[in-house]
Tab-separated table of C-alpha atoms in Angstrom:
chain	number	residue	atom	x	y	z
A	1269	UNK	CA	153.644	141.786	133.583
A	1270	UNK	CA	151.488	138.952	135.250
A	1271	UNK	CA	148.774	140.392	135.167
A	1272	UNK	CA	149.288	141.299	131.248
A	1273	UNK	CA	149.828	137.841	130.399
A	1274	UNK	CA	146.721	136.628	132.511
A	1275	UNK	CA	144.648	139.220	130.452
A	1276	UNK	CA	146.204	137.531	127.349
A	1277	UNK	CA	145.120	134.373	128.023
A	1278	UNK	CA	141.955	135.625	128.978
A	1279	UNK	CA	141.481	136.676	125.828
A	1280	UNK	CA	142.784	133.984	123.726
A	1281	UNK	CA	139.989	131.698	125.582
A	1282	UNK	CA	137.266	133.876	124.885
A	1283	UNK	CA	138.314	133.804	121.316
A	1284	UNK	CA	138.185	130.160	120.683
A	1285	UNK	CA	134.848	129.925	122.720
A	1286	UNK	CA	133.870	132.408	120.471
A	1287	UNK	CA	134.990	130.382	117.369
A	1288	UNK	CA	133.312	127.523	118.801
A	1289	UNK	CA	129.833	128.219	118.873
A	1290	UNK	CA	129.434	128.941	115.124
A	1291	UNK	CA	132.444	126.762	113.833
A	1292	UNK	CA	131.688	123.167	113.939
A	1293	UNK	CA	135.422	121.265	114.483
A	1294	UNK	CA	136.075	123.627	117.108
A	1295	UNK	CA	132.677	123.200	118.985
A	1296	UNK	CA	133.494	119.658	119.099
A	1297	UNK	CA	136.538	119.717	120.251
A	1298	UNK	CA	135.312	122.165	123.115
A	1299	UNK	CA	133.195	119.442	123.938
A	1300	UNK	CA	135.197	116.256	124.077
A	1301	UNK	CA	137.422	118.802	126.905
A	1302	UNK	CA	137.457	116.990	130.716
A	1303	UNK	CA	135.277	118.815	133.209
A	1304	UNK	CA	138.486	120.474	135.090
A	1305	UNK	CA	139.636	121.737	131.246
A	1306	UNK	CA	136.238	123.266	131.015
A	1307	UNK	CA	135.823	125.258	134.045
A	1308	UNK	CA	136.895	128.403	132.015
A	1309	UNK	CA	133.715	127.807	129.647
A	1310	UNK	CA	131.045	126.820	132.628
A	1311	UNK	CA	132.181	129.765	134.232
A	1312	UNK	CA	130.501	131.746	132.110
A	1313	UNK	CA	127.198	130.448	132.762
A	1314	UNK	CA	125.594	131.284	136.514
A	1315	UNK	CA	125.852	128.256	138.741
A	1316	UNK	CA	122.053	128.569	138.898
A	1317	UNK	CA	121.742	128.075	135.386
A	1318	UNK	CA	124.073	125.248	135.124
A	1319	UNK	CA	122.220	123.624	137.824
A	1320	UNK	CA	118.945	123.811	136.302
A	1321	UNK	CA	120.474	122.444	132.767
A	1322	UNK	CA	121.708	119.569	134.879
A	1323	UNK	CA	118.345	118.757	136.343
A	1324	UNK	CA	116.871	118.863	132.809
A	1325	UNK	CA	119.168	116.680	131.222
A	1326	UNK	CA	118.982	114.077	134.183
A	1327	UNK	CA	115.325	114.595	133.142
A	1328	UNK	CA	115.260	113.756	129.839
A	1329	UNK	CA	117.783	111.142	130.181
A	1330	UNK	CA	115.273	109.208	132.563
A	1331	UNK	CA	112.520	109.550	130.231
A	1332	UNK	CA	115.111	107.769	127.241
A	1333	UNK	CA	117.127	105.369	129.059
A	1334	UNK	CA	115.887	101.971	128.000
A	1335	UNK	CA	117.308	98.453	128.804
A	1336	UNK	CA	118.252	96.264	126.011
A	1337	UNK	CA	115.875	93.531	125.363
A	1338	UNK	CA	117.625	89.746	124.695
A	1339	UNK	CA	116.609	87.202	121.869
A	1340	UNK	CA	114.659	84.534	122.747
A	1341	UNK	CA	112.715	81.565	121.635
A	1342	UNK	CA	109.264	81.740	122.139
A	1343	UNK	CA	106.822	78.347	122.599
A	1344	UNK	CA	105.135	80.200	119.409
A	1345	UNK	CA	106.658	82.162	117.519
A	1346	UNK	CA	110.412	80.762	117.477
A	1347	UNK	CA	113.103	83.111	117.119
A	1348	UNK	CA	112.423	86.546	117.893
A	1349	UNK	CA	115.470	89.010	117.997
A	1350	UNK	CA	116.555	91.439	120.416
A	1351	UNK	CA	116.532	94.846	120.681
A	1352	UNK	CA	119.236	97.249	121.436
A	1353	UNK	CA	119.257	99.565	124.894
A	1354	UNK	CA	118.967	103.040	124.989
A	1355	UNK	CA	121.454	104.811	126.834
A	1356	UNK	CA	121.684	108.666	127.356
A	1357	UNK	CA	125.606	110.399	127.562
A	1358	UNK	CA	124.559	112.782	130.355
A	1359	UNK	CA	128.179	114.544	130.639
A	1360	UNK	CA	128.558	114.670	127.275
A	1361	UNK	CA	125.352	116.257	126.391
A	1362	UNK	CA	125.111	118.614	129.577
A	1363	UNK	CA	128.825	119.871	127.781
A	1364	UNK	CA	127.088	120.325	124.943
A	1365	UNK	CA	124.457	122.586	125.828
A	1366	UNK	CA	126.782	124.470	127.501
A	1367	UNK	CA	128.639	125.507	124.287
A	1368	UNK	CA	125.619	125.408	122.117
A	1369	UNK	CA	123.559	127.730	124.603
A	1370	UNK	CA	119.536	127.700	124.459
A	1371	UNK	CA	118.888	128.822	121.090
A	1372	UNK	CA	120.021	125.097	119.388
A	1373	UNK	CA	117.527	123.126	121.716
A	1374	UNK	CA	118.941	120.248	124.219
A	1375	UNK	CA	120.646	117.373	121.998
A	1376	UNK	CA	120.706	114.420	123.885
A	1377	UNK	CA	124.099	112.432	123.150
A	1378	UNK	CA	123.330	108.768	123.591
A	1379	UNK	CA	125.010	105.238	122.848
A	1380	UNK	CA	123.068	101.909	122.395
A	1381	UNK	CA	123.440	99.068	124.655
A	1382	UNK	CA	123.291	95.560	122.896
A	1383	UNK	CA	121.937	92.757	124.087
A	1384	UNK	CA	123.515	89.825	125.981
A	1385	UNK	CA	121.463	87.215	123.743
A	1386	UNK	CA	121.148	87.859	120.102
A	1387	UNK	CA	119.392	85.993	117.406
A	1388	UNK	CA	123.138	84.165	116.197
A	1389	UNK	CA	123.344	82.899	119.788
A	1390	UNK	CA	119.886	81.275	119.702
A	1391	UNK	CA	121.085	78.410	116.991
A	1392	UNK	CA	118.862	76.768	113.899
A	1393	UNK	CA	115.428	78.211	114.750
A	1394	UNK	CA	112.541	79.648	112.249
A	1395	UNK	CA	111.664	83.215	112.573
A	1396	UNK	CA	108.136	84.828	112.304
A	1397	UNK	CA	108.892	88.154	113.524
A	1398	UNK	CA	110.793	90.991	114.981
A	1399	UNK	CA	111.149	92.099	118.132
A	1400	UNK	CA	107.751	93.555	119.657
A	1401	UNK	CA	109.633	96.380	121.213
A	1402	UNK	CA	110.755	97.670	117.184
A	1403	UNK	CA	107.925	99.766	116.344
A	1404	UNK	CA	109.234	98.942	112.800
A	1405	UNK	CA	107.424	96.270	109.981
A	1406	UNK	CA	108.389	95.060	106.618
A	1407	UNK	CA	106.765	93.865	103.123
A	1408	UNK	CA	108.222	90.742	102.258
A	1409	UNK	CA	107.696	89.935	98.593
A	1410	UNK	CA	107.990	86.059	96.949
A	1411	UNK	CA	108.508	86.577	93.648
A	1412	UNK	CA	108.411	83.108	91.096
A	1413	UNK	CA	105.227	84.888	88.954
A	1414	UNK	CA	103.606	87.866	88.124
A	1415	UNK	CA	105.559	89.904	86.455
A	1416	UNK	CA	103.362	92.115	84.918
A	1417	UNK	CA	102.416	93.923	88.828
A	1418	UNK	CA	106.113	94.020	88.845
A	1419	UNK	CA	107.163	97.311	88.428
A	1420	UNK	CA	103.802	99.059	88.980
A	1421	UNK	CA	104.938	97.920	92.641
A	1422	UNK	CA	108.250	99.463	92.263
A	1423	UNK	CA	106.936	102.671	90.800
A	1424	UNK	CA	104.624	102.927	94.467
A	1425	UNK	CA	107.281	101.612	96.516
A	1426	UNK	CA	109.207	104.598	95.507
A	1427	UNK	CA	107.066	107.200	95.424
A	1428	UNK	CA	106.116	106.053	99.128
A	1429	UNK	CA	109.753	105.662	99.645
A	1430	UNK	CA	109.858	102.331	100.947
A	1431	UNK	CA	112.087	99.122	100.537
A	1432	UNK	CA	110.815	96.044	100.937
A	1433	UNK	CA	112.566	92.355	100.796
A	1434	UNK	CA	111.792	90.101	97.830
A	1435	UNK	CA	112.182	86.352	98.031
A	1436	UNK	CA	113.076	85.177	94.337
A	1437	UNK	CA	112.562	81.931	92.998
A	1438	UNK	CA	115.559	80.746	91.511
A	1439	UNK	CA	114.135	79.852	88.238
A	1440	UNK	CA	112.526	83.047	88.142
A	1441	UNK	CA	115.550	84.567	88.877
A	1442	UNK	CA	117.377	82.827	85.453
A	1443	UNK	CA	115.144	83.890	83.452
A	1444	UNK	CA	114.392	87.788	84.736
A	1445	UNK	CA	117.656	88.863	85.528
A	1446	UNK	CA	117.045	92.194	83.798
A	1447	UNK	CA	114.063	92.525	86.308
A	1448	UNK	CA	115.742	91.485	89.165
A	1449	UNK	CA	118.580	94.263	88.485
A	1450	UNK	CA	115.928	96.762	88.377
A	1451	UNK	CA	114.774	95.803	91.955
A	1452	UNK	CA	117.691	95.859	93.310
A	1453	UNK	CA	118.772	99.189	91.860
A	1454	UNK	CA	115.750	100.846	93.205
A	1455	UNK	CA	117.470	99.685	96.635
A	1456	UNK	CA	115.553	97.177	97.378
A	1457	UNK	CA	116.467	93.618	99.444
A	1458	UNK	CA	117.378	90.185	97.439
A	1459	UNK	CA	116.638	86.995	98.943
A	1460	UNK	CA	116.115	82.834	98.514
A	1461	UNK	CA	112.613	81.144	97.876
A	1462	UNK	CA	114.617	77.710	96.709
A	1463	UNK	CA	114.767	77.383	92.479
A	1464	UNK	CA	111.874	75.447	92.118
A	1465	UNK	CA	109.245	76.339	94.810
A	1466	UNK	CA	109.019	72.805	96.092
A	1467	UNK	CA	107.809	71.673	99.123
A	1468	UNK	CA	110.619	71.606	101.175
A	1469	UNK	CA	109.773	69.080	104.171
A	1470	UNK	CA	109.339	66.378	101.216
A	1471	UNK	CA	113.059	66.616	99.612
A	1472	UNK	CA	115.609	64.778	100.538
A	1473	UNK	CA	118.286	66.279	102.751
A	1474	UNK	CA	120.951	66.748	99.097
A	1475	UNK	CA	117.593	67.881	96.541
A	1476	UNK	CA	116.719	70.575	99.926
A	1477	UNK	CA	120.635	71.582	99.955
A	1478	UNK	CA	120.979	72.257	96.340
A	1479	UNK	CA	117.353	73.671	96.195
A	1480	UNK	CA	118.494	76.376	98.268
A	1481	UNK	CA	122.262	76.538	97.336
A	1482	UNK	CA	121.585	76.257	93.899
A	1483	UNK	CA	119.411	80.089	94.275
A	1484	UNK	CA	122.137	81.639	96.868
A	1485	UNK	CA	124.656	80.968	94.135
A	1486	UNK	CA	122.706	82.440	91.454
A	1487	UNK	CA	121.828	85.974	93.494
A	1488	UNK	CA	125.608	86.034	94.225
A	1489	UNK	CA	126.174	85.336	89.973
A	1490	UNK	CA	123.712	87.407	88.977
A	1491	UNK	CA	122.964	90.588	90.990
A	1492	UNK	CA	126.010	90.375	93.436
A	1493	UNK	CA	123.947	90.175	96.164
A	1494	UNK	CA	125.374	88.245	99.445
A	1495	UNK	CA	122.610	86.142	100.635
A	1496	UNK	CA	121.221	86.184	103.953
A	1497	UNK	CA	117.133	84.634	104.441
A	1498	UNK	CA	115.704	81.936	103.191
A	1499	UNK	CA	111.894	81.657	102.952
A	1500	UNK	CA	110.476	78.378	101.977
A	1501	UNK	CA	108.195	78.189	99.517
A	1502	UNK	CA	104.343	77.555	100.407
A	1503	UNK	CA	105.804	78.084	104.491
A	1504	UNK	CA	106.808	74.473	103.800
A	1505	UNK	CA	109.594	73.084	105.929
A	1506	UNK	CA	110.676	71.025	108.895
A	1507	UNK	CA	113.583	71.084	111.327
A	1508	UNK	CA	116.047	69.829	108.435
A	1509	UNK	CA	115.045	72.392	106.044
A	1510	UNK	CA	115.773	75.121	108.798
A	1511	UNK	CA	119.440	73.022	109.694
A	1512	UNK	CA	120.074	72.893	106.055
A	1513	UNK	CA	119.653	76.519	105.620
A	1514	UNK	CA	122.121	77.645	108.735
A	1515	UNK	CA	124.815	75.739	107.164
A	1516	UNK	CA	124.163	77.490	104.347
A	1517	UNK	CA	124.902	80.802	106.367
A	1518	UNK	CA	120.805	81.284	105.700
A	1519	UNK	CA	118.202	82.154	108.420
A	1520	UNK	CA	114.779	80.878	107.763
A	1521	UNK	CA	112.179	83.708	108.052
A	1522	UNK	CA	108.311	82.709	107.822
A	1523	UNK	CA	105.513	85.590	108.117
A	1524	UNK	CA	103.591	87.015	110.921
A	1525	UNK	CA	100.599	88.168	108.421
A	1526	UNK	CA	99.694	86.743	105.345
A	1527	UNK	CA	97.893	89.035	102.849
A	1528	UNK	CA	96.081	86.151	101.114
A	1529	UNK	CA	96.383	87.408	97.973
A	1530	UNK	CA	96.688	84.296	95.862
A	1531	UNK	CA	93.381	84.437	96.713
A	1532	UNK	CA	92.302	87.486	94.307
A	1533	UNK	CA	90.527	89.796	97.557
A	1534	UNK	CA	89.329	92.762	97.168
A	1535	UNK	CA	92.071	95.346	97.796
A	1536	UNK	CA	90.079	96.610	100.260
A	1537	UNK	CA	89.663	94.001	102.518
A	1538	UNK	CA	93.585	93.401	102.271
A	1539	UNK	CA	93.978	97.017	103.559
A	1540	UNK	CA	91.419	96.275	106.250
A	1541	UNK	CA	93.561	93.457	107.217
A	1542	UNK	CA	96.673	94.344	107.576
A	1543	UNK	CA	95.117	97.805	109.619
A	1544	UNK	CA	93.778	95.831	111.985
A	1545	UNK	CA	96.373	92.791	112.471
A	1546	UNK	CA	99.773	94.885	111.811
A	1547	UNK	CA	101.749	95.286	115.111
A	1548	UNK	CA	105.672	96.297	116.000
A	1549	UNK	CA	107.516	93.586	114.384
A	1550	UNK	CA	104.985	92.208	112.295
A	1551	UNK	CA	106.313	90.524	109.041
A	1552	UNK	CA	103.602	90.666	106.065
A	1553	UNK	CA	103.353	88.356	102.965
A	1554	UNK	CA	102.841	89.106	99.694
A	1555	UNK	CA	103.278	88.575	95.911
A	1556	UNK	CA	103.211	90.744	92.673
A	1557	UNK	CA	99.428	89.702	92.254
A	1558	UNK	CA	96.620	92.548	91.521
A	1559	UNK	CA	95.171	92.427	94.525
A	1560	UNK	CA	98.496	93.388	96.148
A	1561	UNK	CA	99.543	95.880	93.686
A	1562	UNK	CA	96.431	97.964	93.718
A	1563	UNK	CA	96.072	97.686	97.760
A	1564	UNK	CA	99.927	98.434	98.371
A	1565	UNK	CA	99.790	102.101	98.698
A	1566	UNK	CA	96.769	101.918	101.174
A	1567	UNK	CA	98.940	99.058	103.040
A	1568	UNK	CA	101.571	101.160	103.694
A	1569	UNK	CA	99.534	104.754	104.698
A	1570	UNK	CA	97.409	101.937	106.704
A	1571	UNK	CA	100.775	100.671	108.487
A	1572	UNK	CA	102.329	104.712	109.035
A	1573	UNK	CA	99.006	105.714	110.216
A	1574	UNK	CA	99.835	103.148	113.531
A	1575	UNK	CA	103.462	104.993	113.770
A	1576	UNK	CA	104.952	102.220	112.374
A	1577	UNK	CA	108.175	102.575	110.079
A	1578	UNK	CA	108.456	100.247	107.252
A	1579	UNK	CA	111.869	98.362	106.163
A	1580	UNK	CA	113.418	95.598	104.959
A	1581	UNK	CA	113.172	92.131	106.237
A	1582	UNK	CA	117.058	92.415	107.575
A	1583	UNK	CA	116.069	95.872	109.338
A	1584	UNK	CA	113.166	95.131	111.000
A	1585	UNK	CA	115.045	91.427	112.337
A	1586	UNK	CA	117.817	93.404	113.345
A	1587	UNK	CA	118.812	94.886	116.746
A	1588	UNK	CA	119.318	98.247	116.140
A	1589	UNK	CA	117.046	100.292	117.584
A	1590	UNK	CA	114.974	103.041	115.990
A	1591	UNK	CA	115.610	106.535	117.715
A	1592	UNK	CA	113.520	109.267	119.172
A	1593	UNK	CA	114.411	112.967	117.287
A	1594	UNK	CA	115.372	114.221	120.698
A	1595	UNK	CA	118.538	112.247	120.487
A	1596	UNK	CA	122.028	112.402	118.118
């Protein structure tokens, strides 16, 4: 009778590990299991075997793991934000590859590690870049002219399939609302260049506020857009502007690399530049001029071909960090 009941259960495990390698809720639920519930399922492997998968996940794990890197302010460049740790589950994914066998490849289950410092602990600071660890840069876009470079922009933004961050003047902004909507429904990021593209170190401290509270309101009005970055107009600004901004809930971003192209250069030599000057983190300038519009899709296959990813000015200032494919 024992023994019938033995072979019973027996069977009834070999049935749900069965279930579990092609059915997706029971695979995970195999593998959340604690190592004495799973003895019945490593038994089934050689103790050779299992040995070797631990070495190789140990491995790979060493070749992943990766501190997390604090904010800081640097003597030049300000505020630069941290970066988030890389941490590799090894349990979790050795469990994993036990149930999923060879065939699937080794997933590596991982968690990221945040930083002790991040760029809200550092207080009322500019910011000219990302972190240098982020192999990640962004297009940001001031926007209070040109309107006719508009939308060729958004038509190569999207068949690139990249989103960039545009800094709208807010008088621009009243009068091209229809425009605005269409950059923002193409997914793109909304932020404050002041209403009247003043220079901001000259204005008092209540014509700065409602410079810059006067646009936040009108993004909020107008495209429903929560405001988070503030970039002065011209790079103008002093330590007040930046204050003013922060208790405004607004960070004040500046560029790493400015394309120039106020200037009218050749779209070549603005694709030159930012190939040769475009690093991790780098934050590039621009505007919906002609030179810009017919460089921009050699900007961007000049910025991928440096295994770079592009995004929006809030990505690239973020922590979170970009992942290798090995990982889940």
């Amino acid at each position: 009778m024992k023994t019938d009941k033995a072979a019973l259960v027996l069977a009834c495990i070999a049935v749900v590990i069965g279930i579990g390698s092609t059915y997706r809720p029971v695979k995970e639920m195999l593998a959340q299991l604690k190592p004495e519930d799973g003895l019945a399922v490593m038994a089934n492997h050689p103790k050779e075997q299992n040995e070797e998968l631990r070495l190789l996940v140990q491995s790979e794990a060493a070749k992943l793991n990766a501190a997390p890197v604090d904010a800081t302010v640097d003597r030049i460049w300000k505020a630069i934000p941290g970066y988030n740790g890389l941490e590799v589950d090894e349990e979790a994914t050795y469990r994993n590859a036990l149930l999923t066998g060879p065939g699937d490849g080794l997933k590596l289950v991982y968690r990221q590690i945040r930083p002790k410092v991040s760029l809200n602990d550092l207080g009322a600071y500019p910011i000219y870049r990302g972190n240098p660890a982020k192999p990640m840069v962004s297009l940001m876009i001031n926007v209070a002219w040109g309107n006719q470079y508009i939308e060729p922009m958004l038509d190569i933004l999207d068949e690139e399939k990249v989103k960039v961050t545009f800094f709208l003047d807010g008088s621009w902004l009243s009068k091209n609302k229809e425009l605005a909507a269409e950059m923002l429904k193409r997914g793109h990021e909304m932020e404050n260049h002041a209403y009247t593209h003043p220079n901001m170190s000259t204005l008092s401290r209540a014509r700065a506020t409602a410079e810059i509270q006067k646009t936040q309101i009108l993004l909020k009005e107008s495209l429903g857009v929560t405001n988070q970055w503030f970039a002065p107009p011209s790079g103008d600004f002093d330590q007040e502007t930046v204050d003013i901004a922060a208790s405004l809930g607004l960070k004040t971003v500046l560029w790493t690399l400015d394309t120039v192209d106020w200037r009218n250069p050749s779209p070549e030599s603005v694709i030159a530049k930012i190939s040769a000057k475009t690093e991790p983190g780098t934050l590039i300038l621009m505007h919906p001029t002609a030179s810009s519009s017919k460089a921009l899709k050699g900007m961007i296959r000049a910025i991928r071909a440096k295994d770079l990813q592009l995004g929006t000015v809030s990505q690239t200032l973020s922590a979170e960090r970009l992942m290798p494919t090995e990982v889940e």
